[in-house]
Coordinates of C-alpha atoms in Angstrom, one line a residue:
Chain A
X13 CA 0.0 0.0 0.0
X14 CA 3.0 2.3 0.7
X15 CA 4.1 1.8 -2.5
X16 CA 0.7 2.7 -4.3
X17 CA 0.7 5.9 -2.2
X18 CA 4.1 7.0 -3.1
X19 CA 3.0 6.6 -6.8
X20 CA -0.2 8.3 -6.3
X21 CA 2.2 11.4 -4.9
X22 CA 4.0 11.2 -7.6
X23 CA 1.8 11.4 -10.0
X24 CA -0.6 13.9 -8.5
X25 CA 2.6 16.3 -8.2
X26 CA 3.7 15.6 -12.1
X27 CA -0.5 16.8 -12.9
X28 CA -0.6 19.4 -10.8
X29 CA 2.8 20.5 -12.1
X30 CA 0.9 20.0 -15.8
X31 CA -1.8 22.5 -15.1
X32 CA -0.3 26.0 -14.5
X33 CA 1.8 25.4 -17.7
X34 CA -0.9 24.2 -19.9
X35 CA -3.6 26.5 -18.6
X36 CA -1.3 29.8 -18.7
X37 CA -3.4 32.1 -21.6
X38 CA -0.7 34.7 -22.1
X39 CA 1.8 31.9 -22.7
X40 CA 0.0 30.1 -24.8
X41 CA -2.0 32.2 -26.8
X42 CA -0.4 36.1 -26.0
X43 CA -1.8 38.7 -24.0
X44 CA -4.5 41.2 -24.9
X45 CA -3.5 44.1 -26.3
X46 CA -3.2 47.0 -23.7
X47 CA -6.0 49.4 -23.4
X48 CA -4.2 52.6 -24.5
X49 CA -5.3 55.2 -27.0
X50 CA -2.5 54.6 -29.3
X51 CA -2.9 50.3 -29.5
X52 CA -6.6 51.5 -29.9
X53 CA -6.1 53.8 -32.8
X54 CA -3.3 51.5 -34.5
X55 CA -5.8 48.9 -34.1
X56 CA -9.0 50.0 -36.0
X57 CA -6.4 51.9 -38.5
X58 CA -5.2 48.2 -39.2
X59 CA -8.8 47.1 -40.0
X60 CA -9.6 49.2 -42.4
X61 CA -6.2 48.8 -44.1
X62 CA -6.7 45.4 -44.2
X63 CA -10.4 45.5 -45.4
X64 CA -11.8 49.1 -46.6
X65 CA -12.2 47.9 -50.5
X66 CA -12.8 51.6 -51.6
X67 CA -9.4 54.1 -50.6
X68 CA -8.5 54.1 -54.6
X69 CA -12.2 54.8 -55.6
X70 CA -12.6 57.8 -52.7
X71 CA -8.5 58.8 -53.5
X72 CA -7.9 58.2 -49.7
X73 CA -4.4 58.1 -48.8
X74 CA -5.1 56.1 -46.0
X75 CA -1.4 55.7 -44.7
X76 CA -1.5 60.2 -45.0
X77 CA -4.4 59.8 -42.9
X78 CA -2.4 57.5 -40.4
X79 CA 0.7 60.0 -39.8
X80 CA -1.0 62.6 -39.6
X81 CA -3.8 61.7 -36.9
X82 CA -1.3 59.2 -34.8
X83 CA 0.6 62.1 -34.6
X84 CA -2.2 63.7 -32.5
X85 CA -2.2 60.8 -29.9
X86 CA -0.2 60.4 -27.1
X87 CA -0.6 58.1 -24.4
X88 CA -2.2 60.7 -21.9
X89 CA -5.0 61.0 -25.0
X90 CA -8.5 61.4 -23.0
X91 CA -11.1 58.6 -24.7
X92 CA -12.8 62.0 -26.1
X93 CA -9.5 63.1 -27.6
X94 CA -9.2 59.7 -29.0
X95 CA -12.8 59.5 -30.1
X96 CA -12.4 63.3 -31.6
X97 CA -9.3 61.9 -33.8
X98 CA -10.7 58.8 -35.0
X99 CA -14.0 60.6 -36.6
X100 CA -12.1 62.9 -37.8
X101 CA -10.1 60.5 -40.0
X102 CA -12.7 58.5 -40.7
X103 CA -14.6 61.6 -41.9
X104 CA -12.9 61.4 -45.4
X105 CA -14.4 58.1 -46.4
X106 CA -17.6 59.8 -46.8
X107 CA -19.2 56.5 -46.7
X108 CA -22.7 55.6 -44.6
X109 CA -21.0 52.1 -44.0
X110 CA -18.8 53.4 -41.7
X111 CA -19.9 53.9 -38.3
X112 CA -18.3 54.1 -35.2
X113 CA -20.2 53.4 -32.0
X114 CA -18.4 53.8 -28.0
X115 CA -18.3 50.6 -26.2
X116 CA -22.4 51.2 -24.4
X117 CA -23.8 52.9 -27.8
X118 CA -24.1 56.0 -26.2
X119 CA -21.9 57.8 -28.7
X120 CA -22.3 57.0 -32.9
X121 CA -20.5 58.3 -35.6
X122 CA -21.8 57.9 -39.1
X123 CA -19.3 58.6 -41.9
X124 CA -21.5 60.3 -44.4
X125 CA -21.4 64.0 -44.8
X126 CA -24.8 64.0 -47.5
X127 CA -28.0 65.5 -44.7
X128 CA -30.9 63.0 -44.4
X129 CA -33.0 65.8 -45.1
X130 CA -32.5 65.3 -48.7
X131 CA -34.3 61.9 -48.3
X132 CA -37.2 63.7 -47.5
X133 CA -37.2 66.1 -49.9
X134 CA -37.7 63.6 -52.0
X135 CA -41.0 62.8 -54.2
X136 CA -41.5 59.6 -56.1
X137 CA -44.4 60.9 -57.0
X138 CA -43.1 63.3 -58.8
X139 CA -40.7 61.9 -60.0
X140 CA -43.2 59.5 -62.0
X141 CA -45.8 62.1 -63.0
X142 CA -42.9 64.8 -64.0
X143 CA -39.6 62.7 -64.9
X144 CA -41.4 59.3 -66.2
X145 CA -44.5 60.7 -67.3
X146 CA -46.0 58.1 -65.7
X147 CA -45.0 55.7 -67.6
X148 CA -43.3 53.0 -65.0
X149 CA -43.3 49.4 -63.7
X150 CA -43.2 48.6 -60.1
X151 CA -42.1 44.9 -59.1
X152 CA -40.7 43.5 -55.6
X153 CA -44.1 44.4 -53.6
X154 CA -42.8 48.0 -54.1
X155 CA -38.9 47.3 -53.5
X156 CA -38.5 48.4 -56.6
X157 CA -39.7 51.5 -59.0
X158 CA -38.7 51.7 -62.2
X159 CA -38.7 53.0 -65.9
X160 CA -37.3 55.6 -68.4
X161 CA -37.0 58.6 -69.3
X162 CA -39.5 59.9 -72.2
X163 CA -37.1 60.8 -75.3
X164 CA -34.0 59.8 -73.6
X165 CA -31.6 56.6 -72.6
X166 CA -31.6 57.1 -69.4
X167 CA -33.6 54.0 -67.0
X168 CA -34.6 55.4 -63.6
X169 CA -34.5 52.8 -60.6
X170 CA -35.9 53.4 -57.3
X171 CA -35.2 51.5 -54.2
X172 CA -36.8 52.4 -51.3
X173 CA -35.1 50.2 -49.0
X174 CA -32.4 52.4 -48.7
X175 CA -34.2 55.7 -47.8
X176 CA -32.9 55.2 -44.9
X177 CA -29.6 55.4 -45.7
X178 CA -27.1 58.1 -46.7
X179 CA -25.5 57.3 -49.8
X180 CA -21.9 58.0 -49.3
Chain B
X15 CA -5.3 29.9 -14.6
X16 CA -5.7 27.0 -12.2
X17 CA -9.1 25.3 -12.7
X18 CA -10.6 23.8 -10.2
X19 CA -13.0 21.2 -11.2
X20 CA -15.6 19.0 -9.5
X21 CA -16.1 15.6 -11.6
X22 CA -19.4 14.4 -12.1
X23 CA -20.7 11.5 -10.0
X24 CA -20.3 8.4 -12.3
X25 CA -23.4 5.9 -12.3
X26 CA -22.3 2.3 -13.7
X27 CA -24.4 -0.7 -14.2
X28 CA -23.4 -4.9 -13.2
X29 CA -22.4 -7.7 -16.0
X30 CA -21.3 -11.1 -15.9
X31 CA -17.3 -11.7 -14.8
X32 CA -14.5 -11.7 -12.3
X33 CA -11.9 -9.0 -11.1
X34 CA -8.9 -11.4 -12.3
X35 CA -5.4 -10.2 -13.1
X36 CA -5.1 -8.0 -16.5
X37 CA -9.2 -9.0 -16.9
X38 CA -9.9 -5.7 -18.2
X39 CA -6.9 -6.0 -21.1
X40 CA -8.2 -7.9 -24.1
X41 CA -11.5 -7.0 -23.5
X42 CA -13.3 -3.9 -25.6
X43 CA -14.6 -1.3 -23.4
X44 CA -17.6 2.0 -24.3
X45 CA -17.1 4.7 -22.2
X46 CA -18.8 8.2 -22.0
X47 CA -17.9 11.2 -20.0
X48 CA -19.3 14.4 -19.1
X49 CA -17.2 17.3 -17.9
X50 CA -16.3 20.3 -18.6
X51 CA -13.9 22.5 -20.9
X52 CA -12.1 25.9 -20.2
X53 CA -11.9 27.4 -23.5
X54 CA -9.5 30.1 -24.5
X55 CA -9.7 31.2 -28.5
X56 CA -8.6 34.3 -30.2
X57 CA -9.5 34.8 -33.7
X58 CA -8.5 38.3 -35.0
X59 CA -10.8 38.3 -37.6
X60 CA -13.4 39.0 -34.9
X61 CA -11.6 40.6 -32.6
X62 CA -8.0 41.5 -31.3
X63 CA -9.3 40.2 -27.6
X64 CA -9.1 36.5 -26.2
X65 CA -13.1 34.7 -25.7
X66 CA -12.9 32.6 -22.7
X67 CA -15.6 30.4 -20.7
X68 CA -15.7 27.8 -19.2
X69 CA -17.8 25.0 -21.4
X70 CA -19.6 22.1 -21.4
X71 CA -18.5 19.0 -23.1
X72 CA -18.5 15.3 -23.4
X73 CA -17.1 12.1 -24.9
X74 CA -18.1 9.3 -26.3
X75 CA -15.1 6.2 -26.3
X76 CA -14.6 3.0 -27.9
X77 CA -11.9 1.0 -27.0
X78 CA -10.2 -2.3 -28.7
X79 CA -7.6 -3.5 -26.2
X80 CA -5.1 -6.2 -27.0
X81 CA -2.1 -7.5 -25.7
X82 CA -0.1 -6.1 -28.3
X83 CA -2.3 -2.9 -29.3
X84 CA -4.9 -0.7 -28.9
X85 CA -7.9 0.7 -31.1
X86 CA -9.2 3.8 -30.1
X87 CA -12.5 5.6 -31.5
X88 CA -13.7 9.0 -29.7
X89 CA -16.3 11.6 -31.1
X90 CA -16.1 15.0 -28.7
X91 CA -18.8 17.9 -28.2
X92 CA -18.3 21.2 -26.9
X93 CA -21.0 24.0 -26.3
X94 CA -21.1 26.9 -24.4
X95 CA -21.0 30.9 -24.5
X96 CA -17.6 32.7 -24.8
X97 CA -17.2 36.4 -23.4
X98 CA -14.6 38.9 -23.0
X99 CA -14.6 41.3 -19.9
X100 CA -16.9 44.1 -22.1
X101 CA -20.4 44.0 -22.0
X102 CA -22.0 44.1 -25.1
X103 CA -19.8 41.4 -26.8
X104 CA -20.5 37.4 -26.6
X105 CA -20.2 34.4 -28.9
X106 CA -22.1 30.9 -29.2
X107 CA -19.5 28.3 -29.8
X108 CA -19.5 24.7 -30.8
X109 CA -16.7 22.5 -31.1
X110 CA -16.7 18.5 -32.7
X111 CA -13.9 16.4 -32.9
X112 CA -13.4 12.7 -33.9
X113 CA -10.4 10.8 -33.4
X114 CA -9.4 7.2 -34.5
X115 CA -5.9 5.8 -33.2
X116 CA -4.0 2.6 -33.5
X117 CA -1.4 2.3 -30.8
X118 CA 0.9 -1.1 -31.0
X119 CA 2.6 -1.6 -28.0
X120 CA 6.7 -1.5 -28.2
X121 CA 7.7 -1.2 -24.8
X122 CA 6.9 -3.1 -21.5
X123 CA 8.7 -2.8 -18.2
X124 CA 8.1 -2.6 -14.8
X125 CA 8.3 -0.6 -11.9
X126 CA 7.9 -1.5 -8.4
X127 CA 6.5 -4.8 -9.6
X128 CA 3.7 -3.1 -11.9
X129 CA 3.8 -3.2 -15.6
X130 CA 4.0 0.3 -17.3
X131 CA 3.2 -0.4 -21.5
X132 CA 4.6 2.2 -23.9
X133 CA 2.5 2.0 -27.0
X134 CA 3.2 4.1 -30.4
X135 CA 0.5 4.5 -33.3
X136 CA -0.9 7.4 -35.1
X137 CA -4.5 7.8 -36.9
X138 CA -6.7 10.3 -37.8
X139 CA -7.9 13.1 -35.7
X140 CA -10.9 16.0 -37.2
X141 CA -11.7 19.1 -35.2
X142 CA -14.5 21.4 -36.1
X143 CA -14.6 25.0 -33.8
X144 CA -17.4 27.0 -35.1
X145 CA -18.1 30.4 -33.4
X146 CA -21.1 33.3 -33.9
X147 CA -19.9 36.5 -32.7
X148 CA -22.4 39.0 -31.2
X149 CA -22.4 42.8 -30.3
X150 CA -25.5 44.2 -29.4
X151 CA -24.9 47.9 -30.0
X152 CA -24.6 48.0 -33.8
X153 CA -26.9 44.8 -34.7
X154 CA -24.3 41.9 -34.7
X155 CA -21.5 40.5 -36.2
X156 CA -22.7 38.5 -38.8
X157 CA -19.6 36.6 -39.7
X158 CA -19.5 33.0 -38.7
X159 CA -16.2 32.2 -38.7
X160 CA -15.3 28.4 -38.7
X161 CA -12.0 26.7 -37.8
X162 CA -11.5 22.8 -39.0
X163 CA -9.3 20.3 -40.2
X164 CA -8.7 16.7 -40.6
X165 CA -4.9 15.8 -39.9
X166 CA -3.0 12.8 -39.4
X167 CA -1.2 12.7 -36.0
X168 CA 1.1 10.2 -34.3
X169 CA 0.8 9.6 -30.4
X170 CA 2.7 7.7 -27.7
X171 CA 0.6 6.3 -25.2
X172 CA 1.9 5.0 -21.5
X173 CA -0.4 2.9 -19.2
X174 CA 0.7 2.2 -15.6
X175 CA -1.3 -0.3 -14.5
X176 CA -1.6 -0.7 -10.2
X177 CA -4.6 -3.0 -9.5
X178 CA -6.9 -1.9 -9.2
X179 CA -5.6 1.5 -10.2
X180 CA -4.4 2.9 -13.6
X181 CA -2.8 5.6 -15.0
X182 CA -2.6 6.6 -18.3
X183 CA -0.6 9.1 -20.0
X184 CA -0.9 10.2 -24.0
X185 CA 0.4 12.3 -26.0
X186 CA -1.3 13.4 -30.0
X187 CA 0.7 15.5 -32.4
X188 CA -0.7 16.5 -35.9
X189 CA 1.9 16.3 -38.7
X190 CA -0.1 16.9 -41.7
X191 CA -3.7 18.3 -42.2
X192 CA -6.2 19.7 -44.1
X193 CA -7.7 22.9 -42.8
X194 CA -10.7 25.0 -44.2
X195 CA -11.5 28.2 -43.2
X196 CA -13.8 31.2 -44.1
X197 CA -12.8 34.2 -46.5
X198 CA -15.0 36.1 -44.0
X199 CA -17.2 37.3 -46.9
X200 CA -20.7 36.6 -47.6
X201 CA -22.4 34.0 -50.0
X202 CA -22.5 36.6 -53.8
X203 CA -26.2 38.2 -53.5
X204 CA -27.0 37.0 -50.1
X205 CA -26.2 38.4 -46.5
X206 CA -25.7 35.0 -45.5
X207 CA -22.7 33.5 -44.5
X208 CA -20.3 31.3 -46.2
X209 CA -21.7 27.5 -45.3
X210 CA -18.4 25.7 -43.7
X211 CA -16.3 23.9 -46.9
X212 CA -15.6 20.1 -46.2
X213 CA -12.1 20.5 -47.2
X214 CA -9.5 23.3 -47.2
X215 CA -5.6 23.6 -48.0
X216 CA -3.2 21.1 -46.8
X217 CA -0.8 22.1 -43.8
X218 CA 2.2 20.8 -42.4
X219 CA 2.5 20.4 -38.7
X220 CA 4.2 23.9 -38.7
X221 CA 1.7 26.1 -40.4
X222 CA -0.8 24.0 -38.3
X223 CA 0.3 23.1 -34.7
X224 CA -1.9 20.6 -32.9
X225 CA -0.7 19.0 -30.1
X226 CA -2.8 17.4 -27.3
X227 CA -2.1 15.6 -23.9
X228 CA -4.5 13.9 -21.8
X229 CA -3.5 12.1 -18.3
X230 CA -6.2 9.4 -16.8
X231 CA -6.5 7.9 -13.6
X232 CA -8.8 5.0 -13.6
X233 CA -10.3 2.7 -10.8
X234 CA -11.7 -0.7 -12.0
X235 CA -14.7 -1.3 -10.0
X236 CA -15.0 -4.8 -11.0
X237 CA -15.2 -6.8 -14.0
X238 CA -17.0 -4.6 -16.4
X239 CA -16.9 -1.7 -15.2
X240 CA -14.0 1.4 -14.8
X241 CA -14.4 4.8 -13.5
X242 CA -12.3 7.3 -14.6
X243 CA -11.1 11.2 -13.8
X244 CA -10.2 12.8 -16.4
X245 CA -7.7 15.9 -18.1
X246 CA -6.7 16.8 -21.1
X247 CA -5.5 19.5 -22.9
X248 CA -5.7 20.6 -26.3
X249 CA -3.6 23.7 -28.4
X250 CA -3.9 24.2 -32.3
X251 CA -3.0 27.6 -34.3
X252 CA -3.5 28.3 -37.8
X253 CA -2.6 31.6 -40.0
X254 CA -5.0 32.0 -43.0
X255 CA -6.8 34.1 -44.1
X256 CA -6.1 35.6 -40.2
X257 CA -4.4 34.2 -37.2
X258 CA -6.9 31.7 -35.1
X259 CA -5.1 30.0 -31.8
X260 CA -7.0 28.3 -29.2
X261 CA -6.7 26.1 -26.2
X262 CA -8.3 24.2 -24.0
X263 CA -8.3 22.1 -20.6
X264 CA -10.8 19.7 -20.3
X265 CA -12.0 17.9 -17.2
X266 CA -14.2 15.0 -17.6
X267 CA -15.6 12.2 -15.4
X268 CA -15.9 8.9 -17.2
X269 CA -17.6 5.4 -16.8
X270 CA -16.4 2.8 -18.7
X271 CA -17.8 -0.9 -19.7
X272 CA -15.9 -3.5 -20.2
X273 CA -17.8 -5.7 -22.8

């Protein structure tokens, strides 16, 4: 029985030994990145380099826009400074697919400069009695409006499940 | 992080046969186990952060033992909900895994008059980890990204038997696989998606590390039934299209029948 036990201790010491090595997440897998303003901003600047499909299309000089805003953060940045910076670069895209929320949603940052209003200045009305002459089709259960332009070769498409969006 | 674990109570049944010396060895033996898993992923597709929780799993064993080898079958499953220390931000995660190993047995010896058996083999190992990210300030994220492979690993296996005790010690290493991963882009037209891909690119043990250990104490009851306790620990790390690395430590209860 002695023997079994001194196994058993043996053992038990080699598993227990087994478990702070194996179990250790910044060894294994690396640590978080730190919470600072610059990691933050280098970050999100790294996602939309890796991703944005548009900088050519918009003539964004995207790493322009990197120097000159990271140049702006230090590591005393407040999270308004830092929030300030960020919508400000990400002002140029100009695009309603960018958005930027804080961590509870209480602040949001849309990227598109074109006013909503414009939305409803809108009339599709109008636009068929005036622009088609009401001469149109309709298909989609009213997703989609569309038709041409008397005397021309331009087609006219309306989608009205973007109204609420602001084309960038 | 030091897990401490309580193992499930295990609940065995009675079948014909005697507790004889090495009884158990040539006979095949089912075994399931319930325990649970402390997950640890980072995928940087989704985010720069580590998702941790602690999950629940099981296993499902089949076991061919022999005097001169072993057959192993096993089919894992993982579920639970990963977080980060943020509110706002969660992810449903399933993992699968199936595993067949052959293990011949090239070494016997004893210490203090008990037999430890080496055994050596390889087979085939599959791993799925599939995760839905959520944030609930902007709608979602509506990726699924999705991690598997099928690989061919080798393992060494050591079994120290003490009647009516047993440990067991193995060790799994991938050295060549097939892994398939998302592009992170949806199916063309849709917002859905892109279903998981039943194969991928082939990997060398480098571009995908996978190495496992798992350590097993078992108590033989009698005849035709074993209890077991037990860990195991599982690491694998792939690059493309972004870097995914995980880990896990498992902690499982097990009854097994010998048939």
């Amino acid at each position: 029985m002695n023997n079994y036990n001194r196994i058993l201790k043996k053992y038990f010491i080699i598993i227990i030994l087994f478990f702070p090595i194996t179990s250790c997440e910044d060894f294994i897998l690396g640590p978080n990145p730190e919470n600072t303003p610059i990691n933050n901003f280098e970050i999100l600047w790294g996602e939309f380099d890796r991703y944005y499909p548009a900088f050519i299309i918009k003539n964004i000089n995207w790493d322009s826009l990197h120097d000159i805003h990271r140049n702006m953060i230090t590591p005393n940045t407040t999270d308004e400074e830092l929030w300030e910076i960020i919508t400000s670069m990400l002002y140029n895209f100009n695009d309603a697919h960018v958005n930027l929320y804080n961590n509870d949603g209480s602040k949001r940052f849309n990227s598109s400069h074109i006013s909503p209003l414009r939305y409803y200045e809108f009339s599709l009305e109008l636009v068929k009695s005036r622009y088609l002459n009401n001469n149109f089709r309709a298909a989609g259960k009213g997703n989609f409006t569309y038709g041409k332009f008397p005397n021309d070769s331009i087609g006219y498409i309306y989608l009205p499940l973007l109204k609420v969006m602001m084309i960038g | 992080m030091l897990i401490i674990t309580v193992l499930f109570p295990a609940i065995y049944a009675q079948k014909i046969g005697s507790l004889k010396e090495n009884s158990s060895v040539s006979k095949d033996q089912i075994g399931i186990s319930f325990g649970i898993s402390d997950f640890h992923i980072r995928d940087e597709r989704a985010s720069p952060l580590i998702y941790k929780n602690i999950t629940f799993s099981f296993v499902a064993e089949y076991l061919i033992r022999t005097q001169k080898s072993q057959h192993l079958l096993e089919l894992s499953g993982y579920y639970g909900m990963l977080g980060i220390d943020l509110p706002n931000y969660d992810a449903e995660n399933v993992r699968a895994s199936f595993r067949y190993n052959y293990l011949y047995s090239i070494k016997n010896f004893n210490i203090l008059n008990n037999k430890i058996k080496v055994y050596f083999g390889g087979g085939l190992y599959s791993f799925l980890n599939y995760s839905q990210y959520n944030e609930y300030i902007s709608g979602g994220i509506l990726e699924a990204p999705w991690y598997w492979f099928h690989s061919l690993e080798f393992s060494l296996l050591a079994n120290y038997e003490f009647k009516p005790h047993a440990l067991t010690f193995q060790f799994n290493f991938s050295l060549i696989s097939n892994v398939a991963r998302p592009s992170y882009s949806y199916i063309p037209g849709t917002y859905k998606p892109e279903p998981i891909k039943p194969l991928g690119e082939m990997a060398v043990f480098w571009e995908n590390p996978t190495i496992q250990a798992k350590a097993v104490y078992e108590y033989q009851i009698n005849s035709w039934l074993r209890i077991m306790g037990q860990y195991n620990f599982l690491y694998t790390y792939y690059e493309k299209p972004r870097k995914i690395a995980m880990f896990m430590n498992n902690f499982y209860a097990a009854v097994f029948f010998l048939l």
